[in-house]
Coordinates of N, CA and C and ligand atoms in Angstrom, one line a residue:
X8 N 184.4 -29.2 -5.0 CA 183.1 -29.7 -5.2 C 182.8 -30.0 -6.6
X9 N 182.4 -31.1 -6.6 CA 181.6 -31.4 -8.2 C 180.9 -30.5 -8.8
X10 N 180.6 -30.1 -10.0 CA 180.2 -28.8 -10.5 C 178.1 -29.4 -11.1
X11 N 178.3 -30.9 -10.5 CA 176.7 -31.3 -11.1 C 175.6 -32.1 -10.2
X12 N 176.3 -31.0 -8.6 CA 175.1 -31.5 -7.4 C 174.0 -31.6 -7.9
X13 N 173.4 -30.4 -9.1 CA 171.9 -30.0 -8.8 C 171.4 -31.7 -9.7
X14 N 172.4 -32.1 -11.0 CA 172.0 -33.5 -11.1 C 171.9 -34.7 -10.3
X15 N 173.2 -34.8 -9.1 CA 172.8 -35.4 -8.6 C 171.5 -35.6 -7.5
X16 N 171.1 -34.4 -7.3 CA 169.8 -34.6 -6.2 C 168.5 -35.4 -7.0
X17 N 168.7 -34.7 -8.3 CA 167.4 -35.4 -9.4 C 167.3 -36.9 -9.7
X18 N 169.0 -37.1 -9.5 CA 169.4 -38.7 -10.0 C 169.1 -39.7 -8.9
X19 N 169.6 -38.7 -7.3 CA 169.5 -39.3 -6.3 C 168.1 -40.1 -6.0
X20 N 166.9 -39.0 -6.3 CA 165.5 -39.4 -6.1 C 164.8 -40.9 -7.1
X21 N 165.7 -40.9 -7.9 CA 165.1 -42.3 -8.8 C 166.1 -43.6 -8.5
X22 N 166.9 -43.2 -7.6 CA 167.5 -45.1 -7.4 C 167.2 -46.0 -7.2
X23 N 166.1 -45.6 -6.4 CA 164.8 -46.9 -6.2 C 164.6 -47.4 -7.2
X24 N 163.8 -46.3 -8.3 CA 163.4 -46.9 -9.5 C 164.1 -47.5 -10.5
X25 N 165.8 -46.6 -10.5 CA 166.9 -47.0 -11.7 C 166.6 -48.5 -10.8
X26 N 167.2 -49.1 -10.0 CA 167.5 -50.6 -9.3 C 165.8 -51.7 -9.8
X27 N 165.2 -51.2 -9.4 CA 163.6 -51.8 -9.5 C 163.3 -51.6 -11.4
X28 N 164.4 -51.2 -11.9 CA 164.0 -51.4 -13.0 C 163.3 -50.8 -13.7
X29 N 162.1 -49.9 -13.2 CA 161.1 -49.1 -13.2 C 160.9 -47.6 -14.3
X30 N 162.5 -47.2 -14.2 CA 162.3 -46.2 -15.0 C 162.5 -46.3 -17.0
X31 N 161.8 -44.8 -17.1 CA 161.1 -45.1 -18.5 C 162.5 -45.2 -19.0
X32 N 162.5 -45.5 -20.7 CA 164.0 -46.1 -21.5 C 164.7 -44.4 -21.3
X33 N 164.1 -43.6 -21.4 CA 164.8 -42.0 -21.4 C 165.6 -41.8 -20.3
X34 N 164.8 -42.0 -19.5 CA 165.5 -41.4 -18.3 C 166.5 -42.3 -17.9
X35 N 166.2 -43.7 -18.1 CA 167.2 -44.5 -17.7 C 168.7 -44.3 -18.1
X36 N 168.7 -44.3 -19.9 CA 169.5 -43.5 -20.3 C 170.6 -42.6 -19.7
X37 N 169.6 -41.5 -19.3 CA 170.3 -40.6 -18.5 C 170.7 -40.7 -17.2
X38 N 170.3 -41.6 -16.7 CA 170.8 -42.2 -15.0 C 172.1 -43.1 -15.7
X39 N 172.1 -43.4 -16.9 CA 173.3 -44.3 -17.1 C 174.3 -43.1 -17.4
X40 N 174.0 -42.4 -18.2 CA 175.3 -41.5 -18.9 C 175.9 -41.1 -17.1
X41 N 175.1 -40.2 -16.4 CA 175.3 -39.3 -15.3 C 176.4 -40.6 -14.7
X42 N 176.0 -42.0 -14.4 CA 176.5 -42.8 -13.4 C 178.5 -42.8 -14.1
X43 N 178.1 -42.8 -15.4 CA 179.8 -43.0 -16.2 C 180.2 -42.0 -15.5
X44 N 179.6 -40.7 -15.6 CA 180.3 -39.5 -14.9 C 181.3 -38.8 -13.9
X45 N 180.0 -39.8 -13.2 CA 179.8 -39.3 -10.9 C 180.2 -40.7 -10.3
X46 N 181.0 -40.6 -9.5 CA 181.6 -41.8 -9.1 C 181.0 -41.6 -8.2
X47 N 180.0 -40.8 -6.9 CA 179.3 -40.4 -5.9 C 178.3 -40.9 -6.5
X48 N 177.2 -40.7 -7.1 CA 176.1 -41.2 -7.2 C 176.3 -42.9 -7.7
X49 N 177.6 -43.6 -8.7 CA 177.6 -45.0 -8.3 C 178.0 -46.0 -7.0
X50 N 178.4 -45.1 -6.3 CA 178.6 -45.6 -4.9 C 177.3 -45.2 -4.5
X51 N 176.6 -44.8 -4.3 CA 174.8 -44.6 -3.8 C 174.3 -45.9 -4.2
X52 N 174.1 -46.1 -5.7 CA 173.8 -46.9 -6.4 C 173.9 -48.0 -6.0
X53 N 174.7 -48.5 -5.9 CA 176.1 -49.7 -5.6 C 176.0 -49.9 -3.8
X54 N 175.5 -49.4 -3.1 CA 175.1 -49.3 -1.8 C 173.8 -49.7 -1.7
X55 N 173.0 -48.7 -2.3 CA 171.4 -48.9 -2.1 C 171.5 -50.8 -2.8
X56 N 172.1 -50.7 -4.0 CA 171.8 -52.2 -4.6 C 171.7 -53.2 -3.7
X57 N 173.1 -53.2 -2.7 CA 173.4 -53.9 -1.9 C 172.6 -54.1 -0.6
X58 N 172.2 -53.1 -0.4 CA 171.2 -53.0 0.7 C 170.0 -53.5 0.5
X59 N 169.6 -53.5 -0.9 CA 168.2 -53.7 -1.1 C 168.4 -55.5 -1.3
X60 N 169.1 -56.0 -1.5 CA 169.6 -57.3 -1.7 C 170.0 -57.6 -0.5
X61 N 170.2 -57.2 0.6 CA 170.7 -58.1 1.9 C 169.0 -57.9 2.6
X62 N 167.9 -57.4 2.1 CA 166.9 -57.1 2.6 C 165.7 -58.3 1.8
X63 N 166.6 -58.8 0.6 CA 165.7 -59.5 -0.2 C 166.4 -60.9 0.7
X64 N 167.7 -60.9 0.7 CA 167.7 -62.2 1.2 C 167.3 -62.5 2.7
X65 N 167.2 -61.5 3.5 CA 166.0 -62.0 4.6 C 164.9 -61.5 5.1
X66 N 164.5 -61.7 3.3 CA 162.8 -61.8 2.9 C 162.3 -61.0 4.0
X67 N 162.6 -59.8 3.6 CA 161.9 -58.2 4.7 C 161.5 -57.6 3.5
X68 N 161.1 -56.3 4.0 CA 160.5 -55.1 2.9 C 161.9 -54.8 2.4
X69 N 161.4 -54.6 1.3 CA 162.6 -54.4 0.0 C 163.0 -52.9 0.2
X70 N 161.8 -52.0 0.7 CA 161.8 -50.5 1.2 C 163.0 -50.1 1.8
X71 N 164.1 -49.1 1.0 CA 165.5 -48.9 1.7 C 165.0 -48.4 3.2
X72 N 165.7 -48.5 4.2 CA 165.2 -47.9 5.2 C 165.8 -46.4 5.3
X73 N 164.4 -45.6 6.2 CA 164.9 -44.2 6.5 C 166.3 -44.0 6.8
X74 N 167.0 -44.7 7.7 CA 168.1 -44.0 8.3 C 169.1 -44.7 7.7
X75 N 169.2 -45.4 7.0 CA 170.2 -45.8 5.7 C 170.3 -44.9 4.2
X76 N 168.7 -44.3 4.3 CA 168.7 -43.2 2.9 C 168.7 -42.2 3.7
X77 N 169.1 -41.5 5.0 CA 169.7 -40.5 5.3 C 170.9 -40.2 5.9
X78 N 171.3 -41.4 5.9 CA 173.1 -41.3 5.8 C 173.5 -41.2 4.4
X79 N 172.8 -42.0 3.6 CA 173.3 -41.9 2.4 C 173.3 -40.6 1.6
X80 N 172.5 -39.9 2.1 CA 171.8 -38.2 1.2 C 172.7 -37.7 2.5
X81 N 173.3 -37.8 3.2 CA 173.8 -37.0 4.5 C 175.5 -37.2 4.2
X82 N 176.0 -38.3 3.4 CA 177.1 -38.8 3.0 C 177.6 -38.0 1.6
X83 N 176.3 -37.6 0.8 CA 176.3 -36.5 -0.5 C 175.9 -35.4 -0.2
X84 N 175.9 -35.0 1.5 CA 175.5 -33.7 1.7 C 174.3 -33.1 0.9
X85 N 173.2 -34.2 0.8 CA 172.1 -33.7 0.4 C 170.8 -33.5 1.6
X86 N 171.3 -33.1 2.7 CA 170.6 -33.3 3.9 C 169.1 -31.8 3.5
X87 N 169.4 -31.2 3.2 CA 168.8 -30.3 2.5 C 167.5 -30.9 1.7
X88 N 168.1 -30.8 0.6 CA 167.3 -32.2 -0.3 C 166.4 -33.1 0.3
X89 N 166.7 -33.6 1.1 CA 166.3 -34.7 1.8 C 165.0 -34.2 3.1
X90 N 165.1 -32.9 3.5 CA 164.2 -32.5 4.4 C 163.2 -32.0 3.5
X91 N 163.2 -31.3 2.2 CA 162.8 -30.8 1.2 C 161.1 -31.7 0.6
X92 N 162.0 -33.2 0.8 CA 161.3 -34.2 0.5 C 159.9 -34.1 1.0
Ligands
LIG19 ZN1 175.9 -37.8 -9.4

């Protein structure tokens, strides 16, 4: 096991925002260092992107859906995490 779950759960919760662009220059930052890192959280990333782009192109809510962000957090064994929510 990766020795930086507890980052990834923190990193997991802002991919909306890392993709939407939304987060502040700091944190971004650090969503970038972590992604060089963790090949698990750029496959999230790199998923979610894709998802939210096959959703833009037929012009639906941009909103990942529930049971796509809980295979995804269920695929990182964040099922935990994820009920916590
Ligand atoms: Zn990670």
């Amino acid at each position: 096991m990766p020795d930086h779950d507890h980052d990834c759960s923190q990193f997991l919760h802002l991919i909306s925002d890392y993709i939407d662009d939304s987060l502040d220059e700091v944190t971004c930052e650090n969503f970038k260092k972590h992604l060089d890192e963790c090949e698990h959280c750029r496959i999230v990333v790199d998923t979610t992107r894709k998802t939210i782009e096959l959703y833009h192109e037929a012009d639906k809510e941009i909103e990942l859906p529930a049971d796509v962000r809980g295979r995804l957090f269920h695929c990182l064994e964040l099922d935990a995490y994820l009920e916590n929510e």
